[in-house]
Coordinates of C-alpha atoms and ligand atoms in Angstrom, one line a residue:
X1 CA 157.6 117.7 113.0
X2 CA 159.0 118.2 116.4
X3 CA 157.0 116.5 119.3
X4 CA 156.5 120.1 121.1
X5 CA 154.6 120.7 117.9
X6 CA 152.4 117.8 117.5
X7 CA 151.4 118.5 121.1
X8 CA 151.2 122.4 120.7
X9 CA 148.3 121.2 117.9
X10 CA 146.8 118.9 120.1
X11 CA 146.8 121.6 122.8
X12 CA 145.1 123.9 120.2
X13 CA 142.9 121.5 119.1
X14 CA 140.7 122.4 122.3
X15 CA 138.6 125.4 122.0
X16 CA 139.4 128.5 123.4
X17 CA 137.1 128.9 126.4
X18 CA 139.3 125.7 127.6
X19 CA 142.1 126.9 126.8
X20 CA 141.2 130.2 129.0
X21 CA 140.0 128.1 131.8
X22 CA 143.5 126.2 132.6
X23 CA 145.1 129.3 132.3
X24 CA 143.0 130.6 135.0
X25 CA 143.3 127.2 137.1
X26 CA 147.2 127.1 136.6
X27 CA 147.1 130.9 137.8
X28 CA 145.2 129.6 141.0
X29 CA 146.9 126.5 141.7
X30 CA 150.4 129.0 142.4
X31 CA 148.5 131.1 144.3
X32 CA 146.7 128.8 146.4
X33 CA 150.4 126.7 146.5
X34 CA 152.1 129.5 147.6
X35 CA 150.0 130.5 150.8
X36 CA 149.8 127.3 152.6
X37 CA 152.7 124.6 152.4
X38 CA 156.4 126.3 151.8
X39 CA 157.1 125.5 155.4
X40 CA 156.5 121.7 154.8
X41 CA 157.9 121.7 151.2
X42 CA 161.2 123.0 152.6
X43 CA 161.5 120.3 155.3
X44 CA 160.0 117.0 152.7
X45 CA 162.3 114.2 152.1
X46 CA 161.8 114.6 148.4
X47 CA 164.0 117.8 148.8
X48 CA 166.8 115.3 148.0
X49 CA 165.4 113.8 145.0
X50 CA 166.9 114.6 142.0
X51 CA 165.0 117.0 139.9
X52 CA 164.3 120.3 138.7
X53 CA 164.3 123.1 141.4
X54 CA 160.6 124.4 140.5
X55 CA 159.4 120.6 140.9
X56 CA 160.1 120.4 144.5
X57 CA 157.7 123.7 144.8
X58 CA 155.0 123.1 142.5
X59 CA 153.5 120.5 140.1
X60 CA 152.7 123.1 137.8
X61 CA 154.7 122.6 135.1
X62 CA 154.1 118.8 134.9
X63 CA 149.7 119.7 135.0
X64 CA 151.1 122.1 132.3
X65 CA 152.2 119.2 130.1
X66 CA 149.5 116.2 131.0
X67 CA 147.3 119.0 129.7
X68 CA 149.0 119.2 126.5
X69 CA 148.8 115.4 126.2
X70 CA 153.1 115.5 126.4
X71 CA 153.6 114.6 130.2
X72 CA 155.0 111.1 129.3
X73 CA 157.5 112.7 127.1
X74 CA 158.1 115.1 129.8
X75 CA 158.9 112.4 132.4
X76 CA 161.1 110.6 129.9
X77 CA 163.6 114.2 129.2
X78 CA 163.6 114.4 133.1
X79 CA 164.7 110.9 133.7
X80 CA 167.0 110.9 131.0
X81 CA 168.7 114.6 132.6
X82 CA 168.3 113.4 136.1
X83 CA 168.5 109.6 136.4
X84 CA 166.0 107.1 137.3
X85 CA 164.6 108.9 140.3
X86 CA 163.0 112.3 139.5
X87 CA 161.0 114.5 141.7
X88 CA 157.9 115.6 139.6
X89 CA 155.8 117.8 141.8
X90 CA 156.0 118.7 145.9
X91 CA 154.6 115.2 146.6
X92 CA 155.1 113.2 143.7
X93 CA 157.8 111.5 142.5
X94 CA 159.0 109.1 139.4
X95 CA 160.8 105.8 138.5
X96 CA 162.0 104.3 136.4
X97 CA 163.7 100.7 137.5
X98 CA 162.3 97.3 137.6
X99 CA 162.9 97.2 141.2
X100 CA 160.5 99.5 141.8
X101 CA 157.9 98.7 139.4
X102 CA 158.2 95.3 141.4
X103 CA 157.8 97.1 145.1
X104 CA 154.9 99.8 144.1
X105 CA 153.0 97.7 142.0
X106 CA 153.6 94.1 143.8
X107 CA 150.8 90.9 144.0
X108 CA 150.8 90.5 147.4
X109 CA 151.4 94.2 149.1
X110 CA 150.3 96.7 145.7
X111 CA 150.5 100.5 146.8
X112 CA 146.7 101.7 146.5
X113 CA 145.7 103.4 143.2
X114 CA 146.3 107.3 143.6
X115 CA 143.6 109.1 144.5
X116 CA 143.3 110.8 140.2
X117 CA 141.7 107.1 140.1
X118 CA 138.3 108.1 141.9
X119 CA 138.1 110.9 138.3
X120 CA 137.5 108.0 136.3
X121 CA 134.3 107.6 135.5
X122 CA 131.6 105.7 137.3
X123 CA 128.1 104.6 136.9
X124 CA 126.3 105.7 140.1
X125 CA 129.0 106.4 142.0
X126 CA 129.9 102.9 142.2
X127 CA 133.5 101.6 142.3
X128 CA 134.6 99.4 139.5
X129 CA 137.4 97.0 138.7
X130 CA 139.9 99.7 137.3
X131 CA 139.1 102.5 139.2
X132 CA 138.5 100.9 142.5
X133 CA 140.9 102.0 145.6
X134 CA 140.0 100.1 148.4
X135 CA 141.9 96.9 148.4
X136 CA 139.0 94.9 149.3
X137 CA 136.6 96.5 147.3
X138 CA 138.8 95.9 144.3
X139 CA 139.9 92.3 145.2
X140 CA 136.4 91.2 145.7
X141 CA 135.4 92.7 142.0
X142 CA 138.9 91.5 140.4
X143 CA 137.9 87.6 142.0
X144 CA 134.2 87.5 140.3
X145 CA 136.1 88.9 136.8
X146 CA 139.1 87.5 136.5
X147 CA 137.4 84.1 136.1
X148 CA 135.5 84.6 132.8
X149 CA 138.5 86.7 131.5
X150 CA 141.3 83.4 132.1
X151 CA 143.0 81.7 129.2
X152 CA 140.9 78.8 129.8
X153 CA 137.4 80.5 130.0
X154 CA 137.9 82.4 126.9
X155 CA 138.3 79.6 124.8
X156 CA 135.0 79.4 124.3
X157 CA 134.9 83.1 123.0
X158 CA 137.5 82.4 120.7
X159 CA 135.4 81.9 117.6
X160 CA 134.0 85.4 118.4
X161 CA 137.6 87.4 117.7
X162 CA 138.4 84.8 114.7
X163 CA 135.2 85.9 113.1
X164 CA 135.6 89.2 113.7
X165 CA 139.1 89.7 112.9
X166 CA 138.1 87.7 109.4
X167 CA 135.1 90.5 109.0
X168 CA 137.4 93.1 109.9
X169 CA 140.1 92.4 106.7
X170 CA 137.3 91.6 104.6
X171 CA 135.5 95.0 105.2
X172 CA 139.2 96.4 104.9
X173 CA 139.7 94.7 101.2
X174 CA 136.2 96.6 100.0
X175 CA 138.0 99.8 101.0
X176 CA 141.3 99.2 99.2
X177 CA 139.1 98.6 96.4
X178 CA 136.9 101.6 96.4
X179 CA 138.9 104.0 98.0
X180 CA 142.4 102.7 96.8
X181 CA 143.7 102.1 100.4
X182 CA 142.2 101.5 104.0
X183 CA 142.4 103.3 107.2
X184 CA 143.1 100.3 109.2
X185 CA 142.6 102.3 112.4
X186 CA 139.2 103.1 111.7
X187 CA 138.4 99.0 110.9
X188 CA 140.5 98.1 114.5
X189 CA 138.4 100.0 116.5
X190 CA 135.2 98.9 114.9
X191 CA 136.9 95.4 115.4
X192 CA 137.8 95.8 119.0
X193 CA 134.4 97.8 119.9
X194 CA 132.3 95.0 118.2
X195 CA 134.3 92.3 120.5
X196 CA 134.1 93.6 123.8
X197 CA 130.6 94.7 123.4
X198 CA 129.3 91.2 121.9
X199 CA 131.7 89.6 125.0
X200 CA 129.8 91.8 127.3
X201 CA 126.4 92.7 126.5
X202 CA 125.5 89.3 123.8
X203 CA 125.5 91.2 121.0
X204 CA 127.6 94.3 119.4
X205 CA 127.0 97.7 117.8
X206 CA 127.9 95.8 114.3
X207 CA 130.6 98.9 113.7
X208 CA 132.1 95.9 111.0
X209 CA 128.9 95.7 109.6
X210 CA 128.0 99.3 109.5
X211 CA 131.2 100.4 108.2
X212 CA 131.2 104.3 109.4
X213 CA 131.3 106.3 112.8
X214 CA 128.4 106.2 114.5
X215 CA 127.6 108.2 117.9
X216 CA 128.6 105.5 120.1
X217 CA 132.2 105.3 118.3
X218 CA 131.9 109.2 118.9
X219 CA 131.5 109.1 122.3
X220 CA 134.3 106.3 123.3
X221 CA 137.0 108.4 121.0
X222 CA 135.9 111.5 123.2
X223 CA 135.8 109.5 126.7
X224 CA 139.2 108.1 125.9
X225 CA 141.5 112.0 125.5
X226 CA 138.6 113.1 128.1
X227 CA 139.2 110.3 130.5
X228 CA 142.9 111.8 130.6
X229 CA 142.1 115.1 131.2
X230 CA 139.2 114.2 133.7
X231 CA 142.1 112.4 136.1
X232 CA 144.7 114.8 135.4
X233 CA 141.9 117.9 136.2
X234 CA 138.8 117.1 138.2
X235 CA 138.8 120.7 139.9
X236 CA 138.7 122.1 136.4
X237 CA 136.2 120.2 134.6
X238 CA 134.2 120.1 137.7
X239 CA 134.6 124.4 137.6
X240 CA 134.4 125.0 133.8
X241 CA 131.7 121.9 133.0
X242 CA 129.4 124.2 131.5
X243 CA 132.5 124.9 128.7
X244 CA 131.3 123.0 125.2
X245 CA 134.3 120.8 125.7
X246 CA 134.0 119.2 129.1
X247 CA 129.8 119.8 128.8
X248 CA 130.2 117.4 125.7
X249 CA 132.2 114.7 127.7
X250 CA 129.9 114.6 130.2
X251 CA 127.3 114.1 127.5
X252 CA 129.3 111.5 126.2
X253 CA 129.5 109.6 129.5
X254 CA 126.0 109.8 130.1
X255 CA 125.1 108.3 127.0
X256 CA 127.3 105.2 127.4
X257 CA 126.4 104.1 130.5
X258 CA 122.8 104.6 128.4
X259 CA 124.0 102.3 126.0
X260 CA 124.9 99.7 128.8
X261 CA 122.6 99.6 130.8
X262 CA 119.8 99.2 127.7
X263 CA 122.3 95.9 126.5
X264 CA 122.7 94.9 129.9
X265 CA 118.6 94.8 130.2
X266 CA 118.0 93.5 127.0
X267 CA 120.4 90.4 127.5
X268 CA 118.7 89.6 130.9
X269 CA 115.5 89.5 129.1
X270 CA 117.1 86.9 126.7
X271 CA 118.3 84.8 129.4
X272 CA 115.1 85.2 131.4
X273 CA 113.4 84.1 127.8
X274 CA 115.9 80.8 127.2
X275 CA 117.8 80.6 130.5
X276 CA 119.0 77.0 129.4
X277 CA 120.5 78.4 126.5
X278 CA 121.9 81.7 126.5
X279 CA 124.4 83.4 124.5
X280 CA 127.5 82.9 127.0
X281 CA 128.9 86.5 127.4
X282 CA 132.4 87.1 130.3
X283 CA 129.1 88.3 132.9
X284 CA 126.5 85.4 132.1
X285 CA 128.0 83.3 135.5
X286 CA 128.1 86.7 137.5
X287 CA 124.4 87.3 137.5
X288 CA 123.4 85.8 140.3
X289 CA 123.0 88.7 142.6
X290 CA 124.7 88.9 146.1
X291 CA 127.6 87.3 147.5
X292 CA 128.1 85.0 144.6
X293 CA 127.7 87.3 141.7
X294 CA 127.8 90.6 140.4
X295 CA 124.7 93.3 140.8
X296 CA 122.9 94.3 138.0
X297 CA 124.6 97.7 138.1
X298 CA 127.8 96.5 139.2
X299 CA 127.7 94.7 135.9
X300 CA 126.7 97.4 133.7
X301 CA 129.9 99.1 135.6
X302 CA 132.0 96.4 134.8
X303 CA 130.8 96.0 130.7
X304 CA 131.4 99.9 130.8
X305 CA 135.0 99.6 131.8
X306 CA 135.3 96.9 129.5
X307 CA 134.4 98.8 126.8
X308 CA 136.2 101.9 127.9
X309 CA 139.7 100.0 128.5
X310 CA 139.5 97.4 125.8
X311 CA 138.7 99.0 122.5
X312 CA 140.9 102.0 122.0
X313 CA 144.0 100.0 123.8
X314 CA 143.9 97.1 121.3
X315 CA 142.8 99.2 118.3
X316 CA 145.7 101.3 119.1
X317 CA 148.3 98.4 119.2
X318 CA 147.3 96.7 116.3
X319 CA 147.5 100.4 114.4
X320 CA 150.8 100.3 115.0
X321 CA 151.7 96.9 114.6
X322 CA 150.4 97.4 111.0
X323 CA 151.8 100.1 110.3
X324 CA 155.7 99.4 111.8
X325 CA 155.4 95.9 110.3
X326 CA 154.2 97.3 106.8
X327 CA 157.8 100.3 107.1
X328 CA 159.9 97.3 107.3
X329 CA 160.3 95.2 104.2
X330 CA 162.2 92.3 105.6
X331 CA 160.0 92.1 109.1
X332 CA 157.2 92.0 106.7
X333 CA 158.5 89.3 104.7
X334 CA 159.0 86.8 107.8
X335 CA 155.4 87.4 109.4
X336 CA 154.0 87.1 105.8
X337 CA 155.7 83.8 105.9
X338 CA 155.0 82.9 108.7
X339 CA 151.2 83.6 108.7
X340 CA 151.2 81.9 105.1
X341 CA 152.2 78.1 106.9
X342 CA 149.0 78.2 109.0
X343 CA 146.1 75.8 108.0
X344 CA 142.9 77.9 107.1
X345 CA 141.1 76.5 110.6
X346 CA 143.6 78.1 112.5
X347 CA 143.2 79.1 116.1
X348 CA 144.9 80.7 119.3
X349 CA 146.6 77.6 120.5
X350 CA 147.8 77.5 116.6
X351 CA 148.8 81.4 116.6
X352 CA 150.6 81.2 119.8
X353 CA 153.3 78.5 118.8
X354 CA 154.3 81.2 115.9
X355 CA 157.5 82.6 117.0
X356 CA 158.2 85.4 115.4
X357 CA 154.6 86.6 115.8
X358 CA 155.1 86.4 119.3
X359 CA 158.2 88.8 118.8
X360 CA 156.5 91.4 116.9
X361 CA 153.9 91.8 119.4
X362 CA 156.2 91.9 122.2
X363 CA 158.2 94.7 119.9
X364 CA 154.8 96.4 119.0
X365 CA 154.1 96.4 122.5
X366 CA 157.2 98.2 123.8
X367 CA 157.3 100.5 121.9
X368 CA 154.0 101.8 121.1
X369 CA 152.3 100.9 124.4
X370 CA 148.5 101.9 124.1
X371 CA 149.2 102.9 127.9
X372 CA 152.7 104.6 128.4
X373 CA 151.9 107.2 131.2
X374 CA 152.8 106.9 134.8
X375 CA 150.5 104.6 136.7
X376 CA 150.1 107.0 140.0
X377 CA 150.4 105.1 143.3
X378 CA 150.0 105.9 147.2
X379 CA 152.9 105.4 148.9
X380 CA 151.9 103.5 152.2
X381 CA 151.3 105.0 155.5
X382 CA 154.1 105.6 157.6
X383 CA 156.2 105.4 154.2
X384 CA 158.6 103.6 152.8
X385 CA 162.1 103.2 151.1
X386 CA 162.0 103.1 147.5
X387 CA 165.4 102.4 145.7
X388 CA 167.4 103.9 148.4
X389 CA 165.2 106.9 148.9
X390 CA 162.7 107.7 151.6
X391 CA 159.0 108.3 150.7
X392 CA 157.2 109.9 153.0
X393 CA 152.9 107.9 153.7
X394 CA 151.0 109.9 150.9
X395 CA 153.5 110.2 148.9
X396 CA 152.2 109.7 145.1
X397 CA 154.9 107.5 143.0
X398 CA 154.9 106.2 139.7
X399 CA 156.6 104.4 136.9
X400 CA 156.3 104.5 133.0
X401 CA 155.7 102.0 130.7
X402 CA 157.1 104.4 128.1
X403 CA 160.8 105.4 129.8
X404 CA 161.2 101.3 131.2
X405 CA 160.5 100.1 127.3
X406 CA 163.0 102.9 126.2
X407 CA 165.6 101.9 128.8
X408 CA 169.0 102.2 126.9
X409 CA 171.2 99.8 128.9
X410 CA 168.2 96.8 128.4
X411 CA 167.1 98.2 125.2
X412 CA 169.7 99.0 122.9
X413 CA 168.3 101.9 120.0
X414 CA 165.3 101.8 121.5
X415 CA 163.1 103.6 119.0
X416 CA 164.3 100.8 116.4
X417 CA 161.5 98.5 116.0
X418 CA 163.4 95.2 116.1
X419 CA 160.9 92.1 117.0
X420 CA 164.1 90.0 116.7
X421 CA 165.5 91.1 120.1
X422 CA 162.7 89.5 121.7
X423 CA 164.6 86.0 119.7
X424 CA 166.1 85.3 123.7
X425 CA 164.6 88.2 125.9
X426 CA 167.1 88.6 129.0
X427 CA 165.4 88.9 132.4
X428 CA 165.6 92.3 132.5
X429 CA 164.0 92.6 129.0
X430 CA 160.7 90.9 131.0
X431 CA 161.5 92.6 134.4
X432 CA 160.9 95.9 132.1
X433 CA 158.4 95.3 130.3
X434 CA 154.7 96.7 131.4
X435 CA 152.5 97.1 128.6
X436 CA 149.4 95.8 130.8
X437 CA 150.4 97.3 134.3
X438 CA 151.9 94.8 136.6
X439 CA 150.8 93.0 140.1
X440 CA 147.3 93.0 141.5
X441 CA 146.3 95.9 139.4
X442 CA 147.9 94.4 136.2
X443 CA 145.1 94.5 132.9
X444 CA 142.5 92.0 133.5
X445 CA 142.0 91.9 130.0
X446 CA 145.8 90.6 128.8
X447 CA 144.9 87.1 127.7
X448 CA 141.8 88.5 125.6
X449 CA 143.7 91.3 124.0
X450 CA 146.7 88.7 123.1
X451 CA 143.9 86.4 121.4
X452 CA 142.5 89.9 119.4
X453 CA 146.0 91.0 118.1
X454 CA 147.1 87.3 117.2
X455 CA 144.0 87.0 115.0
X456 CA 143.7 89.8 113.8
X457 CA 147.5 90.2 112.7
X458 CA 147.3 87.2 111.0
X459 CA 144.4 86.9 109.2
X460 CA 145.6 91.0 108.0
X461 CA 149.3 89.6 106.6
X462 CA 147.7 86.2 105.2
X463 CA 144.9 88.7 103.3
X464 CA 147.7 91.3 102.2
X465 CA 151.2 90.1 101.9
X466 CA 152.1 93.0 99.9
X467 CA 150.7 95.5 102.2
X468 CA 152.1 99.2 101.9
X469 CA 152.0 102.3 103.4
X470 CA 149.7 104.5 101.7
X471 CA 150.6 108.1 100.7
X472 CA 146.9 109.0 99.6
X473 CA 145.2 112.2 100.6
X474 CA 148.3 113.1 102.4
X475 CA 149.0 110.5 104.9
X476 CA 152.5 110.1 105.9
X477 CA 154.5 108.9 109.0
X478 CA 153.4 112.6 110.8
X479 CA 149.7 111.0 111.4
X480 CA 151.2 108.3 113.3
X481 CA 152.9 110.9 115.9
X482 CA 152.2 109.5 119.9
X483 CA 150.0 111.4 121.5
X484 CA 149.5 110.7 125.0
X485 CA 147.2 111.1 127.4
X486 CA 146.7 108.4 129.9
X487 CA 146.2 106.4 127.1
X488 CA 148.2 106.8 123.7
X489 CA 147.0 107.4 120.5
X490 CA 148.0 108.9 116.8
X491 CA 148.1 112.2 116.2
X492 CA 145.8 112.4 113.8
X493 CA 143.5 109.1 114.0
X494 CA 144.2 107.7 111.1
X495 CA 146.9 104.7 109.1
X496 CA 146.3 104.3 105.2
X497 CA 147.6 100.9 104.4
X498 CA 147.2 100.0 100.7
X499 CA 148.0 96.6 99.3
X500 CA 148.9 95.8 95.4
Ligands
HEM1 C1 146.6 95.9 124.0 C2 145.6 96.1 124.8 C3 145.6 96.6 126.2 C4 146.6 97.3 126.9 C5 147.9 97.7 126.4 C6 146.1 97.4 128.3 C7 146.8 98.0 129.3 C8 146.4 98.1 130.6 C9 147.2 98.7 131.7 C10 148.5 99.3 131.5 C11 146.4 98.6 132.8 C12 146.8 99.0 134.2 C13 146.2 100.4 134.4 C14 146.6 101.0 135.8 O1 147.3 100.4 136.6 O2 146.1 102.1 136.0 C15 145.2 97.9 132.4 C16 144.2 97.6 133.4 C17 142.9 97.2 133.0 N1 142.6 96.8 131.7 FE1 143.7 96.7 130.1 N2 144.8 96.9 128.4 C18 144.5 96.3 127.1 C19 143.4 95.6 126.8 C20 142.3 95.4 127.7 C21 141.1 94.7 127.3 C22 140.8 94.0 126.0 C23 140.3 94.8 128.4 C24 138.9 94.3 128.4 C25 138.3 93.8 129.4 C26 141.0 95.6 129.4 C27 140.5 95.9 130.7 C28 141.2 96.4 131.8 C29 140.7 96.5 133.1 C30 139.3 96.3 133.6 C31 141.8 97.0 133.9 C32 141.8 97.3 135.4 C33 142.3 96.1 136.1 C34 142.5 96.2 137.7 O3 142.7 97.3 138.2 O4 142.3 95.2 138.3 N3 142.2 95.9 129.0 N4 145.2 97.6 131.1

């Protein structure tokens, strides 16, 4: 199937009162675009940038294909027709070069988060670590964090993902059985969910155990294509928020933060119960209120976000790594190996020194990024040049994991999933290569996300050497089409793996 097609049915997928609404907010955009700012369109430095005509006018067309979950595959045709500067609407503008990854999204001097940020959700009103755009405000949150969430620190987590990633293929073996193969999506995001929530709140939503969709998986599969649509279209979902579709989302919102702040409460009551000896979560050191520590409903903000931007992400990336290992018989056959030589009390340290693990999830990572889309960024004020072009203060500017990991001059057949090119990555390879983001806004949740997909990869090939893609009740390689929002999933939510 064509990729205008899989995103014509995810377009359709929405009901039709939605569907009506964004024709009616396109159909005001161009009006309201037209009456006030030709004059300053026709005298902008991003006149010069290469692009198509109607881009340097309007941003209508690229709204047109966020909303259609195909604006990453959009970018991608432009840069590929116009080079690795495009001009995507009347003030924003795309890249695609390491050098400019390096200057918007630097350490020391990081271009502010554009303002689509302040759509993402937040628990009463409050900034959190991801959608924060005030430098200060952010580093302040990202210093308390970032501790718990360090290579060191989460060492003493670590037994937490092995047991989970064992529960995981166990649960996964009872489906093979019973059913005759196993969505392994489904089982990733109960694994992922059940980590992050026992890491943040002391104790999970036991998806593993439970074994089927519940509400709460509901609502974090809705909040994850809403989320998209929600920073890509505040104005409309503000507007049409009575429509079942964005009504729903909100619904869905509302009762996650529930969720948190009620496992928030309850752990606090634990510690206040045993404070000596507490079951240590990545907030137990941040409740000390004030300057030292996190608020109570800066944490709850914090656990939600956690939630929100761990679980899908991983689950995501391990669907695929499954499923591109499983479609390759001889990349199967050295993990398989590879996996088979550990000792059964394996752990991260053990998993790291792997090689060609460590290839396949660089390889997964390219090139099925659970976060692909542009990452929009403020352009300074008083502007700046950015590879050779001016960019006027205000200026939004972005670059894509999925065009820099499909680079053909660094990546050679790029839509070949070879792990073994990763055997002596070149500098550009790495310079290139943003799955989690990059500088100060980079993922704060990289090192715990490595740890999930090592133990969970392995302990999947060491249970199922002979794992296959399934063709029961239909599935085939059509489910596993991209579909991107901000955040990238398969088309149609599902990866039957069986295993003889
Ligand atoms: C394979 C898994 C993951 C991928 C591919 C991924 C990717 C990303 C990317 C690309 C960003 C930058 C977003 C931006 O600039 O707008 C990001 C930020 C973030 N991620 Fe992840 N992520 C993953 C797992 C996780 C996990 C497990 C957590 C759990 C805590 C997490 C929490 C966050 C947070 C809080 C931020 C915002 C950081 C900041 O702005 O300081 N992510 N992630």
């Amino acid at each position: 199937m064509a990729k205008e097609q899989v995103f014509d049915s995810a377009f359709s997928s929405l009901d039709n009162m939605s569907r009506t609404a964004f024709s009616l907010y396109i159909l005001q955009r161009i009006l309201s675009e037209t009456e006030t700012t030709l004059y300053h369109r026709a005298r902008s430095p991003l006149q010069s940038v290469p692009g198509p005509w109607l881009s340097k006018w309007t941003s209508v067309v690229l709204q047109y294909h966020w909303f259609r979950g195909q604006r990453a595959f959009y970018v991608e045709r432009l840069h590929r027709e116009y080079g690795p500067v495009v001009c995507l609407g009347p003030n924003e503008v795309a890249f695609n070069s390491a050098s400019a990854a390096k200057k918007i999204h630097s350490y020391t001097r990081p271009f502010r988060k554009g303002e689509l940020y302040s759509n993402v959700a937040r628990y009463d009103g409050q900034d959190n670590v991801f959608a924060a755009r005030d430098p200060q405000v952010h580093a302040r949150l990202r210093r308390l964090l970032s501790g718990p969430m360090s290579e060191s620190s989460l060492k003493g987590v670590e037994h937490v993902v092995k047991a989970k990633a064992d529960l995981a293929v166990d649960r996964m073996v009872e489906e093979m059985k019973t059913r005759g193969a196993a969505d392994v999506m489904q089982w990733w995001m109960f694994f992922s969910t059940d980590v992050i929530g026992e890491l943040s709140f002391g104790e999970s939503f036991r998806m593993l155990e439970i074994g089927k969709k519940n509400q709460y998986v509901e609502d974090l599969e809705k909040v994850a294509l809403i989320s998209g649509l929600r920073i890509g279209f505040p104005t409309l979902m503000k507007i049409f928020s009575y429509l079942p579709l964005f009504r729903e989302s909100r619904n869905a919102d509302l009762r996650l933060q529930r969720y948190a702040i009620q496992s928030i409460q309850r752990y606090k009551n634990i510690i206040a119960a045993d404070p000596w000896n507490p079951t240590p979560t990545l907030f137990t050191k941040l409740f000390k209120a004030g300057e030292e520590g996190l608020s109570q409903e800066e944490i709850v903000n914090s656990a939600e976000v956690y939630i929100i931007a761990g679980s899908d992400t991983t689950a995501h990336t391990l669907t695929y790594l499954i499923w591109a290992v499983c479609r390759d018989r001889e990349v199967k056959r050295r993990l398989v190996e590879e996996v088979a030589g550990l000792e059964e009390a394996y752990t991260n340290e053990d998993l790291k020194r792997l090689l060609y693990l460590g290839q396949v999830l660089d390889e997964t990572l390219r090139l099925f990024c659970a976060a692909p889309s542009g990452l929009p960024r403020d352009v300074p004020d008083g502007g700046c040049d950015v590879d050779g072009y001016w960019m006027p203060g205000g200026t939004t500017v972005s670059t894509q994991a999925y065009s820099m990991h499909r680079d053909t001059a660094i990546f050679p057949e790029p839509e070949k999933f070879d792990p073994l090119r990763w055997e002596n990555p070149s500098k550009q390879m790495r310079d290139n290569s943003m799955p989690f983001g990059g500088g100060a806004r980079s993922c704060i949740g990289v090192h715990l996300a490595y740890m999930e997909l090592r133990f969970a990869t392995a302990r999947f090939f060491r249970a199922f050497p002979n794992a296959n893609i399934s063709s029961l009740e239909g599935f085939s390689d059509e489910d596993m089409e991209q579909v991107i929002y901000f955040l990238m999933f398969p088309k149609n939510k599902r990866c039957l793996i069986q295993a003889s």
